[in-house]
Amino acid sequence: MRTMETVSSDFSHRHLLGIEGLAPPEITALLDRSDVFAEQNRRRDKTGTSLQGRTIVNLFYEASTRTRTSFELAGKRLGADIINMSVATSSVNKGETLIDTAMTLNAMHPDVLVVRHPSSGAVRLLAEKVNCAVINGGDGQHEHPTQALLDALTIRRRRGRLEGLRIAICGDILHSRVARSNIHLLGTMGCEIRLIAPQTLMPMNVETMGVKTYTRMEDGLEGCDIVMMLRLQRERMKSSFLPSIKEYFRFFGLDYKKLEYAAKDALIMHPGPMNRGVEIDTEVADDVGRSVIREQVEMGVAVRMACLEILSDNLGRSRGAP
Amino acid sequence: MTIIEQRPDKTTNTQTAYVNARLMDPASGLDRPGGLITMGENIHAVGPDITKNGLPENTEIIDCKGLVLCPGLVDFRVQLGSLSGTCRAAASGGITSLVTLPDMDPVIDDPAIVEFIARRARKLGLAKVYVYGAASKAMQGELIAEYGLLAEAGALAFSDGLHAIKDSRMMRQILSYAATFGYLIACHPEDAALARNGVATEGELTTRLGLTGIPEQAEVIQIERDIRILELTGGRLHIANVSTAAGIYAIKAGKAKGLALTCDTAPPYFALNEGAINGYRTFAKLSPPLRLEQDRLAVINAIKDGTIDLITSDHTPRDEESKRLPFQEAAAGGVGLNTLLAVSLDLYHNGQLPLMDVIKLLTVTPAELLKLDAGKLVPGHAADFILFDPDRGWKVSENTLYSKSKNSPFDGRPVQGQVMLTIVDGRPVFKNQKEFA
């Protein structure tokens, strides 16, 4: 079992702002530690004390249920004090800028800030202005690193490895930070990544990120070990990315017919929240033999515990505290 | 001359031999005396060896008297008007397959409408009627139509007809979404703002006649923009009704870049110039409007050098009342199915193109662009072909048009080249009575 000491020596960053740029040993260190917490979370006594006395602030500029709850639970299981700030109740609504909010919070000496923001790059901007560790809980269409880590953990626990797997990421790639973080992480770990989307939802020149692109599910799913579906926002119809939900489901929704093109034992993943009958057929989503969607949620808590613990520990070292 | 509407009760496997013909098939390059045998709805055999001798018993023999036998014409763009009127005009013009624009009421933006039109046309049996799906919902230029579902229902390509896509981002989304499936987008090349209220090409003539002009630049601006967007998105773009020298130049440059770019023109743009509107002749009011003489010559050159890929009838029926109005208020558009072949043959008679090339522009090229199994003479495939006399003269008049609407820009014009027999699925649908009683 991987101990905290060995993990910290492998992952020495102050913040977790994205997956891009992380080396395979760093990712492996985070996943190994997450594995430990995944086991711990299944025990009757789930709580630890490693973050006792630490303060974590969840700063969410965008609606979120699962990510915020997941971080909150992760912090509590490690014994930290954790508070939630959401836009609706904060002074952001009173016109305070992002940086002013950061400075104000910083003055209260939190140890870790978990930030979600609708603008790409906003979390990095904030991280430059504070003394504490910052975890990106999703910034615009840029990155969502803990989602990619929990996806990787789910896959690794099921398949025993990441390297060499063929993975399809399907749907609204253009607007998806989940897709970008997964491309970085799974690519770094040696997976073959295939993106499947209508051309209107495929980002320009995405091939330069080391992926193959497909516009037909039947072609892209060929022999895939993992099928990751992305959430499609209904607003995409109004801005002419797509004509209709009916057409999208017909050509890009995951049903058993399309799934036949993937490997026989292919696993189905979705970052949630799902639109049943839009990007995924309801029977496929609930297929206990294939769908690991609920397991992803479970792994989310473990991954966030690992991230909170490692960053707090690194913070202690840089501040000279124990 | 007659149109034959009644279909046989059941498909028979009777053989008919068309002998003593000049076979012309641009797809294979065949141009020799010979014959063709149909069996039921299909071509059974075609070639120089087929003569009236050595045919099996019970074969009906038709002597083609040395006339040209070529594939039925494939008309890339037609406005449907009344289905039966349009199909009658098509049969009389030697057109066996045609594609209708979605400018109908209701607009063809729903798979159910695609199926409805196909079913009605099949019942009539005079011509094979295919459709364009709308490029945007209700052709409003705001929301993408369901290309995938429309194509599954039978739509061959997508277009907003005479409505140019105004919004550049929307054009991008349209081309990009269509590229997902590899579908062709056909566009009307006219900047809508520059063309607003315009009724003729801006210049000396509009000044003298006191009409609102459309500057020629309206065409090239739209074409240049669409080509730039095509560079961005990839996919297949077809520009309809090209009519100006500047527009042709832009397309030539776009093709040189290796883009999947094609275009067409219609007979009025190589056979007429703006002078045809003199005297406020509303039958010559078209969209885009007739152009200057140097544009007409540029269109002919572009047909010769291959920049223009094909010729369509651009058949646009208008009722009598909408043309019997002051020029400024009259509806634009002209019927063209019946005169498509004869006016296109001008290019041959004037020594601008070989006969085979003229037929190619009207048959196999449009069929291939639409991925349609038509426009060539191949055993085992549908027996859709025509017999025509390339030299026989006649005069266009309301009595010769067959369509319900009579608004031909060529009204009163002497032309050369007449369809004698039109065969669809092995069955004659039009006969020039004098020859083939």
Tab-separated table of N, CA and C in Angstrom, chain A residues 136-254:
chain	number	residue	atom	x	y	z
A	136	ASN	N	-8.662	22.877	-9.076
A	136	ASN	CA	-9.611	23.250	-10.121
A	136	ASN	C	-10.786	22.278	-10.108
A	137	GLY	N	-11.955	22.804	-9.768
A	137	GLY	CA	-13.174	21.977	-9.775
A	137	GLY	C	-13.914	22.097	-11.095
A	138	GLY	N	-13.203	22.570	-12.099
A	138	GLY	CA	-13.817	22.763	-13.425
A	138	GLY	C	-13.781	24.225	-13.826
A	139	ASP	N	-13.023	24.545	-14.878
A	139	ASP	CA	-12.997	25.940	-15.351
A	139	ASP	C	-13.426	26.007	-16.809
A	140	GLY	N	-14.582	26.574	-17.044
A	140	GLY	CA	-15.089	26.804	-18.405
A	140	GLY	C	-15.012	25.552	-19.242
A	141	GLN	N	-14.387	25.681	-20.391
A	141	GLN	CA	-14.251	24.550	-21.307
A	141	GLN	C	-12.812	24.056	-21.304
A	142	HIS	N	-12.105	24.313	-20.181
A	142	HIS	CA	-10.682	24.035	-20.149
A	142	HIS	C	-10.358	22.684	-19.510
A	143	GLU	N	-10.450	22.602	-18.171
A	143	GLU	CA	-10.085	21.342	-17.516
A	143	GLU	C	-10.992	21.033	-16.328
A	144	HIS	N	-11.058	19.772	-15.993
A	144	HIS	CA	-11.766	19.287	-14.811
A	144	HIS	C	-10.924	18.105	-14.311
A	145	PRO	N	-9.775	18.414	-13.681
A	145	PRO	CA	-8.791	17.364	-13.417
A	145	PRO	C	-9.278	16.245	-12.494
A	146	THR	N	-10.071	16.557	-11.468
A	146	THR	CA	-10.480	15.462	-10.570
A	146	THR	C	-11.453	14.501	-11.266
A	147	GLN	N	-12.211	15.014	-12.255
A	147	GLN	CA	-13.089	14.129	-13.018
A	147	GLN	C	-12.250	13.133	-13.830
A	148	ALA	N	-11.187	13.645	-14.457
A	148	ALA	CA	-10.336	12.753	-15.256
A	148	ALA	C	-9.668	11.716	-14.349
A	149	LEU	N	-9.268	12.148	-13.162
A	149	LEU	CA	-8.621	11.202	-12.230
A	149	LEU	C	-9.600	10.120	-11.776
A	150	LEU	N	-10.829	10.527	-11.494
A	150	LEU	CA	-11.784	9.512	-11.029
A	150	LEU	C	-12.173	8.571	-12.166
A	151	ASP	N	-12.205	9.108	-13.395
A	151	ASP	CA	-12.471	8.235	-14.543
A	151	ASP	C	-11.337	7.218	-14.695
A	152	ALA	N	-10.109	7.722	-14.582
A	152	ALA	CA	-8.950	6.833	-14.732
A	152	ALA	C	-8.930	5.784	-13.630
A	153	LEU	N	-9.274	6.197	-12.399
A	153	LEU	CA	-9.283	5.257	-11.276
A	153	LEU	C	-10.318	4.153	-11.516
A	154	THR	N	-11.493	4.576	-11.990
A	154	THR	CA	-12.556	3.613	-12.266
A	154	THR	C	-12.087	2.596	-13.311
A	155	ILE	N	-11.480	3.096	-14.367
A	155	ILE	CA	-11.005	2.205	-15.440
A	155	ILE	C	-9.912	1.277	-14.908
A	156	ARG	N	-8.958	1.849	-14.159
A	156	ARG	CA	-7.816	1.063	-13.708
A	156	ARG	C	-8.238	-0.038	-12.751
A	157	ARG	N	-9.208	0.274	-11.896
A	157	ARG	CA	-9.671	-0.748	-10.959
A	157	ARG	C	-10.409	-1.885	-11.692
A	158	ARG	N	-11.119	-1.525	-12.781
A	158	ARG	CA	-11.849	-2.537	-13.534
A	158	ARG	C	-10.942	-3.359	-14.436
A	159	ARG	N	-9.970	-2.666	-15.045
A	159	ARG	CA	-9.163	-3.320	-16.073
A	159	ARG	C	-7.736	-3.636	-15.634
A	160	GLY	N	-7.353	-3.116	-14.454
A	160	GLY	CA	-6.028	-3.404	-13.939
A	160	GLY	C	-4.919	-2.589	-14.575
A	161	ARG	N	-5.262	-1.766	-15.552
A	161	ARG	CA	-4.231	-0.974	-16.231
A	161	ARG	C	-4.920	0.122	-17.034
A	162	LEU	N	-4.122	1.056	-17.527
A	162	LEU	CA	-4.629	2.071	-18.446
A	162	LEU	C	-3.964	1.926	-19.809
A	163	GLU	N	-2.693	1.595	-19.774
A	163	GLU	CA	-1.904	1.551	-20.994
A	163	GLU	C	-2.489	0.576	-22.015
A	164	GLY	N	-2.557	1.048	-23.255
A	164	GLY	CA	-2.973	0.183	-24.345
A	164	GLY	C	-4.476	0.049	-24.524
A	165	LEU	N	-5.270	0.630	-23.640
A	165	LEU	CA	-6.727	0.535	-23.804
A	165	LEU	C	-7.178	1.483	-24.909
A	166	ARG	N	-8.223	1.075	-25.601
A	166	ARG	CA	-8.804	1.929	-26.635
A	166	ARG	C	-10.065	2.581	-26.078
A	167	ILE	N	-10.047	3.909	-26.036
A	167	ILE	CA	-11.105	4.639	-25.356
A	167	ILE	C	-11.806	5.599	-26.294
A	168	ALA	N	-13.148	5.541	-26.326
A	168	ALA	CA	-13.929	6.472	-27.135
A	168	ALA	C	-14.544	7.526	-26.228
A	169	ILE	N	-14.385	8.779	-26.595
A	169	ILE	CA	-15.066	9.867	-25.896
A	169	ILE	C	-16.046	10.460	-26.899
A	170	CYS	N	-17.345	10.444	-26.544
A	170	CYS	CA	-18.378	10.733	-27.532
A	170	CYS	C	-19.265	11.894	-27.124
A	171	GLY	N	-19.547	12.757	-28.066
A	171	GLY	CA	-20.542	13.795	-27.827
A	171	GLY	C	-19.978	15.189	-27.954
A	172	ASP	N	-20.409	16.046	-27.046
A	172	ASP	CA	-20.081	17.465	-27.165
A	172	ASP	C	-18.653	17.740	-26.683
A	173	ILE	N	-17.683	17.338	-27.494
A	173	ILE	CA	-16.272	17.535	-27.143
A	173	ILE	C	-15.962	19.031	-27.066
A	174	LEU	N	-16.546	19.772	-28.000
A	174	LEU	CA	-16.217	21.197	-28.133
A	174	LEU	C	-16.363	21.954	-26.813
A	175	HIS	N	-17.450	21.708	-26.107
A	175	HIS	CA	-17.732	22.480	-24.895
A	175	HIS	C	-17.304	21.749	-23.624
A	176	SER	N	-16.581	20.649	-23.748
A	176	SER	CA	-16.372	19.786	-22.580
A	176	SER	C	-14.982	19.901	-21.962
A	177	ARG	N	-14.949	20.316	-20.709
A	177	ARG	CA	-13.687	20.306	-19.973
A	177	ARG	C	-13.339	18.877	-19.528
A	178	VAL	N	-14.370	18.076	-19.345
A	178	VAL	CA	-14.136	16.678	-18.973
A	178	VAL	C	-13.363	15.976	-20.096
A	179	ALA	N	-13.781	16.232	-21.329
A	179	ALA	CA	-13.094	15.605	-22.461
A	179	ALA	C	-11.637	16.035	-22.504
A	180	ARG	N	-11.383	17.329	-22.319
A	180	ARG	CA	-10.002	17.805	-22.420
A	180	ARG	C	-9.120	17.183	-21.340
A	181	SER	N	-9.602	17.157	-20.092
A	181	SER	CA	-8.784	16.574	-19.030
A	181	SER	C	-8.557	15.084	-19.271
A	182	ASN	N	-9.593	14.409	-19.778
A	182	ASN	CA	-9.430	12.983	-20.054
A	182	ASN	C	-8.462	12.714	-21.198
A	183	ILE	N	-8.505	13.586	-22.215
A	183	ILE	CA	-7.560	13.426	-23.334
A	183	ILE	C	-6.138	13.527	-22.806
A	184	HIS	N	-5.893	14.533	-21.951
A	184	HIS	CA	-4.539	14.699	-21.397
A	184	HIS	C	-4.149	13.482	-20.561
A	185	LEU	N	-5.040	13.099	-19.639
A	185	LEU	CA	-4.666	12.046	-18.704
A	185	LEU	C	-4.504	10.692	-19.399
A	186	LEU	N	-5.505	10.304	-20.155
A	186	LEU	CA	-5.465	8.975	-20.769
A	186	LEU	C	-4.391	8.904	-21.843
A	187	GLY	N	-4.178	10.026	-22.526
A	187	GLY	CA	-3.102	10.067	-23.516
A	187	GLY	C	-1.744	9.907	-22.849
A	188	THR	N	-1.556	10.623	-21.761
A	188	THR	CA	-0.285	10.540	-21.024
A	188	THR	C	-0.039	9.111	-20.539
A	189	MET	N	-1.107	8.413	-20.172
A	189	MET	CA	-0.960	7.073	-19.617
A	189	MET	C	-0.949	5.989	-20.693
A	190	GLY	N	-0.907	6.409	-21.969
A	190	GLY	CA	-0.704	5.425	-23.025
A	190	GLY	C	-1.958	4.780	-23.583
A	191	CYS	N	-3.113	5.429	-23.427
A	191	CYS	CA	-4.336	4.903	-24.040
A	191	CYS	C	-4.427	5.399	-25.482
A	192	GLU	N	-5.197	4.658	-26.289
A	192	GLU	CA	-5.547	5.145	-27.624
A	192	GLU	C	-6.885	5.873	-27.500
A	193	ILE	N	-6.911	7.141	-27.859
A	193	ILE	CA	-8.137	7.920	-27.641
A	193	ILE	C	-8.796	8.251	-28.968
A	194	ARG	N	-10.103	7.988	-29.001
A	194	ARG	CA	-10.894	8.309	-30.184
A	194	ARG	C	-12.008	9.260	-29.783
A	195	LEU	N	-12.124	10.352	-30.506
A	195	LEU	CA	-13.211	11.290	-30.239
A	195	LEU	C	-14.274	11.099	-31.313
A	196	ILE	N	-15.535	11.035	-30.873
A	196	ILE	CA	-16.633	10.859	-31.825
A	196	ILE	C	-17.649	11.973	-31.597
A	197	ALA	N	-17.896	12.755	-32.621
A	197	ALA	CA	-18.842	13.858	-32.496
A	197	ALA	C	-19.228	14.342	-33.876
A	198	PRO	N	-20.410	14.999	-33.971
A	198	PRO	CA	-20.681	15.709	-35.216
A	198	PRO	C	-19.624	16.814	-35.365
A	199	GLN	N	-19.324	17.163	-36.589
A	199	GLN	CA	-18.219	18.099	-36.791
A	199	GLN	C	-18.444	19.436	-36.083
A	200	THR	N	-19.718	19.816	-35.914
A	200	THR	CA	-20.015	21.080	-35.235
A	200	THR	C	-19.629	21.047	-33.760
A	201	LEU	N	-19.459	19.863	-33.182
A	201	LEU	CA	-19.109	19.757	-31.763
A	201	LEU	C	-17.690	19.225	-31.568
A	202	MET	N	-16.912	19.240	-32.647
A	202	MET	CA	-15.524	18.778	-32.579
A	202	MET	C	-14.610	20.010	-32.611
A	203	PRO	N	-13.750	20.172	-31.596
A	203	PRO	CA	-12.895	21.367	-31.614
A	203	PRO	C	-11.878	21.322	-32.759
A	204	MET	N	-11.559	22.484	-33.253
A	204	MET	CA	-10.630	22.621	-34.377
A	204	MET	C	-9.251	22.058	-34.005
A	205	ASN	N	-8.666	21.324	-34.911
A	205	ASN	CA	-7.287	20.824	-34.764
A	205	ASN	C	-7.065	19.984	-33.506
A	206	VAL	N	-8.103	19.331	-33.027
A	206	VAL	CA	-7.974	18.553	-31.789
A	206	VAL	C	-7.026	17.362	-31.981
A	207	GLU	N	-6.794	16.984	-33.230
A	207	GLU	CA	-5.870	15.867	-33.522
A	207	GLU	C	-4.471	16.148	-32.972
A	208	THR	N	-4.137	17.441	-32.851
A	208	THR	CA	-2.800	17.785	-32.341
A	208	THR	C	-2.650	17.368	-30.874
A	209	MET	N	-3.747	17.016	-30.203
A	209	MET	CA	-3.661	16.527	-28.828
A	209	MET	C	-3.465	15.006	-28.808
A	210	GLY	N	-3.177	14.437	-29.948
A	210	GLY	CA	-2.840	13.008	-29.992
A	210	GLY	C	-4.041	12.084	-30.037
A	211	VAL	N	-5.143	12.557	-30.607
A	211	VAL	CA	-6.342	11.716	-30.679
A	211	VAL	C	-6.734	11.502	-32.133
A	212	LYS	N	-7.581	10.504	-32.356
A	212	LYS	CA	-8.178	10.321	-33.673
A	212	LYS	C	-9.624	10.802	-33.603
A	213	THR	N	-10.111	11.374	-34.690
A	213	THR	CA	-11.487	11.881	-34.666
A	213	THR	C	-12.367	11.108	-35.645
A	214	TYR	N	-13.621	10.966	-35.251
A	214	TYR	CA	-14.612	10.243	-36.057
A	214	TYR	C	-15.931	11.005	-36.037
A	215	THR	N	-16.675	10.919	-37.137
A	215	THR	CA	-18.002	11.542	-37.143
A	215	THR	C	-19.110	10.489	-37.142
A	216	ARG	N	-18.723	9.203	-37.215
A	216	ARG	CA	-19.733	8.145	-37.156
A	216	ARG	C	-19.450	7.258	-35.948
A	217	MET	N	-20.445	7.060	-35.121
A	217	MET	CA	-20.279	6.204	-33.944
A	217	MET	C	-19.808	4.811	-34.359
A	218	GLU	N	-20.389	4.303	-35.444
A	218	GLU	CA	-20.095	2.940	-35.889
A	218	GLU	C	-18.597	2.780	-36.189
A	219	ASP	N	-17.989	3.821	-36.758
A	219	ASP	CA	-16.555	3.762	-37.072
A	219	ASP	C	-15.708	3.944	-35.817
A	220	GLY	N	-16.072	4.957	-35.031
A	220	GLY	CA	-15.239	5.320	-33.888
A	220	GLY	C	-15.262	4.290	-32.774
A	221	LEU	N	-16.390	3.604	-32.599
A	221	LEU	CA	-16.515	2.663	-31.475
A	221	LEU	C	-15.826	1.321	-31.735
A	222	GLU	N	-15.444	1.101	-32.970
A	222	GLU	CA	-14.828	-0.167	-33.382
A	222	GLU	C	-13.772	-0.647	-32.377
A	223	GLY	N	-14.075	-1.720	-31.697
A	223	GLY	CA	-13.105	-2.347	-30.798
A	223	GLY	C	-12.749	-1.561	-29.547
A	224	CYS	N	-13.561	-0.594	-29.142
A	224	CYS	CA	-13.211	0.212	-27.969
A	224	CYS	C	-13.450	-0.562	-26.659
A	225	ASP	N	-12.530	-0.367	-25.709
A	225	ASP	CA	-12.661	-1.007	-24.393
A	225	ASP	C	-13.525	-0.177	-23.457
A	226	ILE	N	-13.490	1.132	-23.672
A	226	ILE	CA	-14.225	2.052	-22.807
A	226	ILE	C	-14.994	3.025	-23.691
A	227	VAL	N	-16.275	3.247	-23.359
A	227	VAL	CA	-17.072	4.225	-24.084
A	227	VAL	C	-17.516	5.301	-23.105
A	228	MET	N	-16.945	6.476	-23.252
A	228	MET	CA	-17.304	7.596	-22.369
A	228	MET	C	-18.283	8.492	-23.102
A	229	MET	N	-19.459	8.659	-22.544
A	229	MET	CA	-20.440	9.555	-23.135
A	229	MET	C	-20.370	10.902	-22.407
A	230	LEU	N	-20.572	11.979	-23.151
A	230	LEU	CA	-20.576	13.305	-22.522
A	230	LEU	C	-21.994	13.841	-22.486
A	231	ARG	N	-22.215	14.728	-21.541
A	231	ARG	CA	-23.531	15.345	-21.424
A	231	ARG	C	-23.738	16.338	-22.562
A	232	LEU	N	-24.924	16.319	-23.142
A	232	LEU	CA	-25.259	17.298	-24.183
A	232	LEU	C	-26.244	18.312	-23.610
A	233	GLN	N	-25.829	19.564	-23.638
A	233	GLN	CA	-26.746	20.586	-23.130
A	233	GLN	C	-27.782	20.934	-24.198
A	234	ARG	N	-29.014	21.079	-23.761
A	234	ARG	CA	-30.095	21.313	-24.713
A	234	ARG	C	-29.983	22.656	-25.430
A	235	GLU	N	-29.219	23.569	-24.831
A	235	GLU	CA	-29.049	24.881	-25.474
A	235	GLU	C	-28.335	24.750	-26.818
A	236	ARG	N	-27.650	23.624	-27.036
A	236	ARG	CA	-26.897	23.462	-28.286
A	236	ARG	C	-27.814	23.463	-29.510
A	237	MET	N	-29.101	23.131	-29.283
A	237	MET	CA	-30.040	23.137	-30.410
A	237	MET	C	-30.337	24.572	-30.847
A	238	LYS	N	-30.368	25.456	-29.859
A	238	LYS	CA	-30.760	26.833	-30.172
A	238	LYS	C	-29.649	27.580	-30.892
A	239	SER	N	-28.426	27.123	-30.748
A	239	SER	CA	-27.332	27.849	-31.391
A	239	SER	C	-26.777	27.076	-32.586
A	240	SER	N	-27.633	26.207	-33.157
A	240	SER	CA	-27.314	25.537	-34.416
A	240	SER	C	-26.049	24.693	-34.407
A	241	PHE	N	-25.730	24.109	-33.268
A	241	PHE	CA	-24.703	23.080	-33.302
A	241	PHE	C	-25.337	21.772	-33.780
A	242	LEU	N	-26.637	21.653	-33.516
A	242	LEU	CA	-27.374	20.435	-33.841
A	242	LEU	C	-28.804	20.799	-34.216
A	243	PRO	N	-29.440	19.950	-35.063
A	243	PRO	CA	-30.822	20.261	-35.413
A	243	PRO	C	-31.842	19.886	-34.343
A	244	SER	N	-31.693	18.703	-33.753
A	244	SER	CA	-32.727	18.269	-32.807
A	244	SER	C	-32.199	17.131	-31.935
A	245	ILE	N	-32.845	16.948	-30.812
A	245	ILE	CA	-32.491	15.844	-29.916
A	245	ILE	C	-32.763	14.512	-30.605
A	246	LYS	N	-33.843	14.467	-31.362
A	246	LYS	CA	-34.211	13.229	-32.058
A	246	LYS	C	-33.079	12.797	-32.993
A	247	GLU	N	-32.598	13.757	-33.787
A	247	GLU	CA	-31.520	13.420	-34.728
A	247	GLU	C	-30.222	13.082	-33.980
A	248	TYR	N	-29.952	13.824	-32.910
A	248	TYR	CA	-28.724	13.556	-32.155
A	248	TYR	C	-28.741	12.141	-31.594
A	249	PHE	N	-29.856	11.775	-31.003
A	249	PHE	CA	-29.943	10.433	-30.420
A	249	PHE	C	-29.832	9.359	-31.501
A	250	ARG	N	-30.451	9.625	-32.657
A	250	ARG	CA	-30.414	8.646	-33.744
A	250	ARG	C	-28.973	8.372	-34.197
A	251	PHE	N	-28.165	9.431	-34.303
A	251	PHE	CA	-26.826	9.261	-34.875
A	251	PHE	C	-25.705	9.244	-33.837
A	252	PHE	N	-25.911	9.845	-32.674
A	252	PHE	CA	-24.828	9.943	-31.698
A	252	PHE	C	-25.185	9.445	-30.305
A	253	GLY	N	-26.444	9.089	-30.085
A	253	GLY	CA	-26.822	8.557	-28.786
A	253	GLY	C	-26.341	7.111	-28.664
A	254	LEU	N	-25.906	6.741	-27.459
A	254	LEU	CA	-25.402	5.369	-27.273
A	254	LEU	C	-26.564	4.431	-26.973
